[in-house]
Amino acid sequence: MNLILLGPPGAGKGTQAKLLIKKYRIPQISTGDILRAAVKDMTPMGGKAKSFMDAGALVPDEVVVGIIQERLNLADCSNGFILDGFPRTVAQADALAKVLSGLGRSIDHVISIVVDNEELLERVTGRRTCRNCGKGFHVSFDPPKSPGICDECAGELYQRDDDREDTMRKRLEVYEQQTSPLVEYYKNKSLLRSVQGIGSIEEIQQKIVSILQG
Ligand code: AP5
């Protein structure tokens, strides 16, 4: 199954992807996670991406398309993959179609997770992420059992630099201008299904699974 999770920052793409990888045993490919790891490791790509990420802007298409091209060629994608945070522009979507066609593959489903901006702001400013395993929490909606400590691996929880309110508002604008046209793009290809992203994490998971099981 080749799946795209589409949605604004904080919609729950990463949260849902982490549940789906357990169920379907296919990898989550998050360009945000890959870029954050590159920034942390101070690679040349990380150096290039950092200023865009800190400003809430998109990293140039050629950088992220290169990441995806390399990642989709790895053996663990042979039974499918979940793209989380990619594509984010029409140019990225066109590039993805080309890469997949070169591999004799195509996208099976695009799930758009819909959440209003006020809720997104609350979610993102309260988000905490495990430095060790990447599991996400929310200080009120999905709190860890012990504050600041990951339930799964006891790693340290941290707040992302781009989750400050002013940067988040910029990310929402960028989503509206550059990414939301993908809803129409995938609707026109009869691949898009929308899911209301308000409700418990489990309820939303069930809605997504029932679409995937069609
Ligand atoms: P990226 O890391 O992809 O961030 P994003 O798309 O902005 O998405 P988020 O990770 O903020 O949100 P999410 O939808 O995964 O929500 P989550 O599940 O964590 O990108 C970061 C930056 O990298 C970009 O700004 C850009 O600079 C760059 N970048 C990345 N990809 C790029 C690309 N393709 N092109 C160019 N640049 C790129 O949930 C959020 C919070 O809500 C959590 O605390 C969670 O616990 C909570 N939550 C989840 N579900 C629920 C629920 N149902 N009810 C209540 N709370 C919930």
CSV table of N, CA and C and ligand atoms in Angstrom, one decimal, residues 6-17 28 30-36 49-61 64-65 68 84-89 92 113 115 119-120 122-129 136-143 160 162-163 167-168 171 174-175 179 196-204, ligand 1:
chain,number,residue,atom,x,y,z
A,6,LEU,N,-2.0,13.7,4.0
A,6,LEU,CA,-2.0,15.1,3.7
A,6,LEU,C,-2.7,15.9,4.8
A,7,GLY,N,-2.2,17.1,5.1
A,7,GLY,CA,-2.9,17.9,6.1
A,7,GLY,C,-2.0,19.0,6.7
A,8,PRO,N,-2.6,20.0,7.3
A,8,PRO,CA,-1.8,21.1,7.8
A,8,PRO,C,-0.9,20.7,9.0
A,9,PRO,N,0.0,21.6,9.4
A,9,PRO,CA,0.8,21.3,10.5
A,9,PRO,C,0.0,21.0,11.8
A,10,GLY,N,0.2,19.9,12.5
A,10,GLY,CA,-0.6,19.6,13.7
A,10,GLY,C,-1.8,18.8,13.4
A,11,ALA,N,-2.1,18.5,12.2
A,11,ALA,CA,-3.4,17.7,11.9
A,11,ALA,C,-3.4,16.3,12.5
A,12,GLY,N,-2.2,15.8,12.7
A,12,GLY,CA,-2.1,14.4,13.3
A,12,GLY,C,-1.5,13.4,12.3
A,13,LYS,N,-0.8,13.9,11.2
A,13,LYS,CA,-0.2,13.0,10.2
A,13,LYS,C,0.8,12.1,10.9
A,14,GLY,N,1.7,12.7,11.6
A,14,GLY,CA,2.7,11.8,12.3
A,14,GLY,C,2.1,10.9,13.3
A,15,THR,N,1.2,11.3,14.1
A,15,THR,CA,0.5,10.5,15.1
A,15,THR,C,-0.1,9.3,14.4
A,16,GLN,N,-0.9,9.6,13.3
A,16,GLN,CA,-1.6,8.5,12.7
A,16,GLN,C,-0.6,7.6,11.9
A,17,ALA,N,0.4,8.2,11.3
A,17,ALA,CA,1.4,7.3,10.6
A,17,ALA,C,2.0,6.3,11.5
A,28,GLN,N,7.1,4.7,7.7
A,28,GLN,CA,6.6,6.1,7.6
A,28,GLN,C,7.8,6.9,7.0
A,30,SER,N,8.8,10.6,6.7
A,30,SER,CA,8.5,12.0,7.1
A,30,SER,C,9.7,12.8,6.7
A,31,THR,N,9.4,13.7,5.7
A,31,THR,CA,10.5,14.6,5.3
A,31,THR,C,10.9,15.6,6.4
A,32,GLY,N,9.9,15.9,7.3
A,32,GLY,CA,10.2,16.8,8.4
A,32,GLY,C,11.2,16.1,9.4
A,33,ASP,N,10.9,14.8,9.7
A,33,ASP,CA,11.9,14.1,10.6
A,33,ASP,C,13.2,13.9,9.9
A,34,ILE,N,13.3,13.6,8.6
A,34,ILE,CA,14.6,13.5,7.9
A,34,ILE,C,15.4,14.8,8.0
A,35,LEU,N,14.6,15.9,7.7
A,35,LEU,CA,15.3,17.2,7.7
A,35,LEU,C,15.8,17.6,9.1
A,36,ARG,N,14.9,17.3,10.1
A,36,ARG,CA,15.4,17.6,11.5
A,36,ARG,C,16.6,16.8,11.9
A,49,ALA,N,18.8,23.5,5.0
A,49,ALA,CA,17.3,23.4,5.3
A,49,ALA,C,17.0,24.3,6.6
A,50,LYS,N,18.0,24.5,7.5
A,50,LYS,CA,17.7,25.0,8.8
A,50,LYS,C,16.9,26.4,8.7
A,51,SER,N,17.5,27.3,7.9
A,51,SER,CA,16.9,28.7,8.0
A,51,SER,C,15.5,28.7,7.4
A,52,PHE,N,15.2,27.8,6.5
A,52,PHE,CA,13.8,27.7,6.0
A,52,PHE,C,12.9,27.2,7.1
A,53,MET,N,13.3,26.1,7.7
A,53,MET,CA,12.5,25.5,8.8
A,53,MET,C,12.3,26.4,9.9
A,54,ASP,N,13.3,27.1,10.4
A,54,ASP,CA,13.2,28.1,11.5
A,54,ASP,C,12.2,29.2,11.2
A,55,ALA,N,12.1,29.5,9.9
A,55,ALA,CA,11.2,30.6,9.5
A,55,ALA,C,9.8,30.1,9.2
A,56,GLY,N,9.6,28.8,9.3
A,56,GLY,CA,8.2,28.2,9.0
A,56,GLY,C,8.0,28.1,7.5
A,57,ALA,N,9.0,28.3,6.7
A,57,ALA,CA,8.9,28.2,5.2
A,57,ALA,C,9.2,26.8,4.7
A,58,LEU,N,8.9,26.6,3.4
A,58,LEU,CA,9.2,25.2,2.9
A,58,LEU,C,10.7,25.2,2.4
A,59,VAL,N,11.3,24.1,2.6
A,59,VAL,CA,12.7,23.8,2.1
A,59,VAL,C,12.5,23.6,0.6
A,60,PRO,N,13.5,24.1,-0.2
A,60,PRO,CA,13.4,24.0,-1.7
A,60,PRO,C,13.0,22.6,-2.2
A,61,ASP,N,12.2,22.6,-3.2
A,61,ASP,CA,11.7,21.3,-3.8
A,61,ASP,C,12.8,20.4,-4.1
A,64,VAL,N,14.0,18.3,-1.1
A,64,VAL,CA,13.1,17.3,-0.5
A,64,VAL,C,12.8,16.2,-1.6
A,65,VAL,N,12.8,16.5,-2.8
A,65,VAL,CA,12.5,15.5,-3.9
A,65,VAL,C,13.7,14.5,-3.9
A,68,ILE,N,13.4,12.1,-1.1
A,68,ILE,CA,12.3,11.1,-1.3
A,68,ILE,C,12.8,10.0,-2.3
A,84,ASP,N,4.5,11.2,4.9
A,84,ASP,CA,4.0,12.1,5.9
A,84,ASP,C,4.7,13.5,5.8
A,85,GLY,N,4.0,14.4,5.2
A,85,GLY,CA,4.6,15.8,5.0
A,85,GLY,C,5.2,15.9,3.6
A,86,PHE,N,5.0,15.0,2.8
A,86,PHE,CA,5.5,15.1,1.4
A,86,PHE,C,4.4,14.4,0.5
A,87,PRO,N,4.0,14.9,-0.6
A,87,PRO,CA,4.4,16.2,-1.2
A,87,PRO,C,3.7,17.4,-0.5
A,88,ARG,N,4.3,18.6,-0.7
A,88,ARG,CA,3.8,19.8,-0.1
A,88,ARG,C,3.6,20.9,-1.2
A,89,THR,N,4.0,20.6,-2.4
A,89,THR,CA,3.7,21.6,-3.5
A,89,THR,C,3.3,20.7,-4.7
A,92,GLN,N,6.3,19.1,-6.2
A,92,GLN,CA,6.7,17.9,-5.5
A,92,GLN,C,5.8,16.7,-5.9
A,113,ILE,N,-6.3,15.0,6.2
A,113,ILE,CA,-6.8,15.1,7.6
A,113,ILE,C,-7.2,16.6,7.8
A,115,VAL,N,-8.5,19.8,10.0
A,115,VAL,CA,-8.7,20.3,11.3
A,115,VAL,C,-8.6,21.8,11.2
A,119,GLU,N,-7.6,24.9,16.6
A,119,GLU,CA,-7.3,23.6,17.2
A,119,GLU,C,-5.8,23.2,16.8
A,120,LEU,N,-5.4,23.6,15.6
A,120,LEU,CA,-4.0,23.2,15.2
A,120,LEU,C,-3.0,24.0,16.0
A,122,GLU,N,-3.4,25.1,19.1
A,122,GLU,CA,-3.4,24.5,20.4
A,122,GLU,C,-2.6,23.2,20.4
A,123,ARG,N,-2.8,22.4,19.4
A,123,ARG,CA,-2.1,21.1,19.3
A,123,ARG,C,-0.6,21.3,19.2
A,124,VAL,N,-0.2,22.2,18.3
A,124,VAL,CA,1.2,22.3,18.0
A,124,VAL,C,2.0,23.0,19.1
A,125,THR,N,1.4,24.0,19.8
A,125,THR,CA,2.1,24.6,20.9
A,125,THR,C,2.2,23.7,22.1
A,126,GLY,N,1.3,22.7,22.2
A,126,GLY,CA,1.4,21.8,23.3
A,126,GLY,C,2.1,20.5,23.0
A,127,ARG,N,2.6,20.4,21.7
A,127,ARG,CA,3.3,19.1,21.3
A,127,ARG,C,4.6,18.9,22.0
A,128,ARG,N,4.9,17.7,22.4
A,128,ARG,CA,6.2,17.3,22.9
A,128,ARG,C,6.6,16.0,22.1
A,129,THR,N,7.9,15.9,21.8
A,129,THR,CA,8.4,14.8,21.0
A,129,THR,C,9.5,14.1,21.7
A,136,GLY,N,5.3,11.1,19.5
A,136,GLY,CA,4.7,12.4,19.8
A,136,GLY,C,3.8,12.4,21.0
A,137,PHE,N,3.7,13.4,21.8
A,137,PHE,CA,2.7,13.5,22.9
A,137,PHE,C,2.1,14.9,22.8
A,138,HIS,N,1.1,15.2,23.6
A,138,HIS,CA,0.6,16.5,23.8
A,138,HIS,C,0.3,16.7,25.3
A,139,VAL,N,0.7,17.9,25.8
A,139,VAL,CA,0.7,18.1,27.2
A,139,VAL,C,-0.7,18.0,27.8
A,140,SER,N,-1.8,18.3,27.0
A,140,SER,CA,-3.1,18.1,27.6
A,140,SER,C,-3.8,16.9,26.9
A,141,PHE,N,-3.7,16.8,25.5
A,141,PHE,CA,-4.6,15.8,24.8
A,141,PHE,C,-4.0,14.4,24.8
A,142,ASP,N,-2.7,14.3,25.0
A,142,ASP,CA,-2.1,12.9,24.9
A,142,ASP,C,-0.8,13.0,25.8
A,143,PRO,N,-1.0,13.2,27.1
A,143,PRO,CA,0.1,13.5,28.0
A,143,PRO,C,0.9,12.2,28.3
A,160,ARG,N,9.6,21.3,19.7
A,160,ARG,CA,10.3,21.7,18.5
A,160,ARG,C,10.4,23.2,18.4
A,162,ASP,N,10.2,25.1,15.8
A,162,ASP,CA,9.2,25.7,14.9
A,162,ASP,C,7.8,25.6,15.4
A,163,ASP,N,7.6,25.1,16.7
A,163,ASP,CA,6.3,25.0,17.3
A,163,ASP,C,5.9,26.3,18.1
A,167,THR,N,5.8,31.2,14.6
A,167,THR,CA,6.3,30.4,13.5
A,167,THR,C,5.1,29.5,13.0
A,168,MET,N,4.3,29.0,13.9
A,168,MET,CA,3.2,28.1,13.5
A,168,MET,C,2.2,28.9,12.7
A,171,ARG,N,3.5,28.9,9.3
A,171,ARG,CA,3.4,27.5,8.7
A,171,ARG,C,2.0,27.3,8.1
A,174,VAL,N,1.7,29.2,4.9
A,174,VAL,CA,2.4,28.4,3.9
A,174,VAL,C,1.6,27.2,3.4
A,175,TYR,N,0.9,26.6,4.4
A,175,TYR,CA,0.1,25.4,4.0
A,175,TYR,C,-1.0,25.9,3.1
A,179,THR,N,0.4,24.3,-0.2
A,179,THR,CA,0.1,22.8,0.0
A,179,THR,C,-1.4,22.5,-0.3
A,196,GLN,N,-12.3,13.9,9.0
A,196,GLN,CA,-12.3,15.0,10.0
A,196,GLN,C,-11.3,14.6,11.1
A,197,GLY,N,-10.3,15.4,11.4
A,197,GLY,CA,-9.3,15.1,12.3
A,197,GLY,C,-9.6,15.5,13.7
A,198,ILE,N,-10.8,15.8,14.0
A,198,ILE,CA,-11.2,16.1,15.4
A,198,ILE,C,-11.9,14.9,16.0
A,199,GLY,N,-11.4,14.6,17.2
A,199,GLY,CA,-11.9,13.4,17.9
A,199,GLY,C,-10.7,12.7,18.5
A,200,SER,N,-10.9,11.5,19.1
A,200,SER,CA,-9.7,10.9,19.7
A,200,SER,C,-8.8,10.3,18.6
A,201,ILE,N,-7.6,10.1,19.0
A,201,ILE,CA,-6.6,9.6,18.1
A,201,ILE,C,-7.1,8.2,17.6
A,202,GLU,N,-7.7,7.4,18.4
A,202,GLU,CA,-8.1,6.1,18.1
A,202,GLU,C,-9.3,6.2,17.1
A,203,GLU,N,-10.2,7.2,17.3
A,203,GLU,CA,-11.4,7.3,16.4
A,203,GLU,C,-10.9,7.7,15.0
A,204,ILE,N,-9.9,8.6,15.0
A,204,ILE,CA,-9.4,9.0,13.6
A,204,ILE,C,-8.7,7.8,13.0
B,1,AP5,P1,6.9,18.6,9.4
B,1,AP5,O1,7.8,18.0,10.4
B,1,AP5,O2,6.4,17.8,8.2
B,1,AP5,O3,5.8,19.3,10.1
B,1,AP5,P2,4.2,19.6,9.6
B,1,AP5,O4,3.7,19.1,8.4
B,1,AP5,O5,4.1,21.0,9.8
B,1,AP5,O6,3.5,18.7,10.5
B,1,AP5,P3,3.6,18.5,12.0
B,1,AP5,O7,4.7,17.5,12.3
B,1,AP5,O8,3.7,19.8,12.7
B,1,AP5,O9,2.2,17.9,12.4
B,1,AP5,P4,1.5,16.5,12.2
B,1,AP5,O10,0.4,16.6,11.3
B,1,AP5,O11,2.5,15.4,12.0
B,1,AP5,O12,0.8,16.4,13.7
B,1,AP5,P5,1.2,15.4,14.9
B,1,AP5,O13,0.8,14.0,14.6
B,1,AP5,O14,2.6,15.6,15.4
B,1,AP5,O15,7.7,19.8,8.7
B,1,AP5,C1,8.5,20.7,9.4
B,1,AP5,C2,9.2,21.7,8.5
B,1,AP5,O16,10.1,20.9,7.6
B,1,AP5,C3,8.3,22.4,7.5
B,1,AP5,O17,7.8,23.6,8.1
B,1,AP5,C4,9.3,22.7,6.4
B,1,AP5,O18,10.2,23.8,6.7
B,1,AP5,C5,10.1,21.4,6.3
B,1,AP5,N1,9.6,20.4,5.4
B,1,AP5,C6,9.1,19.2,5.7
B,1,AP5,N2,8.6,18.5,4.7
B,1,AP5,C7,8.8,19.4,3.6
B,1,AP5,C8,8.5,19.3,2.2
B,1,AP5,N3,7.9,18.2,1.7
B,1,AP5,N4,8.8,20.3,1.4
B,1,AP5,C9,9.4,21.4,1.9
B,1,AP5,N5,9.7,21.6,3.2
B,1,AP5,C10,9.4,20.6,4.1
B,1,AP5,O19,0.2,16.0,16.0
B,1,AP5,C11,0.4,17.3,16.5
B,1,AP5,C12,0.0,17.4,18.0
B,1,AP5,O20,-1.3,17.1,18.2
B,1,AP5,C13,0.8,16.3,18.9
B,1,AP5,O21,1.1,16.8,20.1
B,1,AP5,C14,-0.3,15.2,19.0
B,1,AP5,O22,-0.1,14.4,20.2
B,1,AP5,C15,-1.6,16.0,19.0
B,1,AP5,N6,-2.7,15.2,18.4
B,1,AP5,C16,-2.6,14.4,17.3
B,1,AP5,N7,-3.8,13.9,17.0
B,1,AP5,C17,-4.7,14.5,17.9
B,1,AP5,C18,-6.1,14.4,18.1
B,1,AP5,N8,-6.9,13.6,17.4
B,1,AP5,N9,-6.7,15.1,19.2
B,1,AP5,C19,-5.9,15.9,19.9
B,1,AP5,N10,-4.5,16.0,19.8
B,1,AP5,C20,-4.0,15.3,18.8
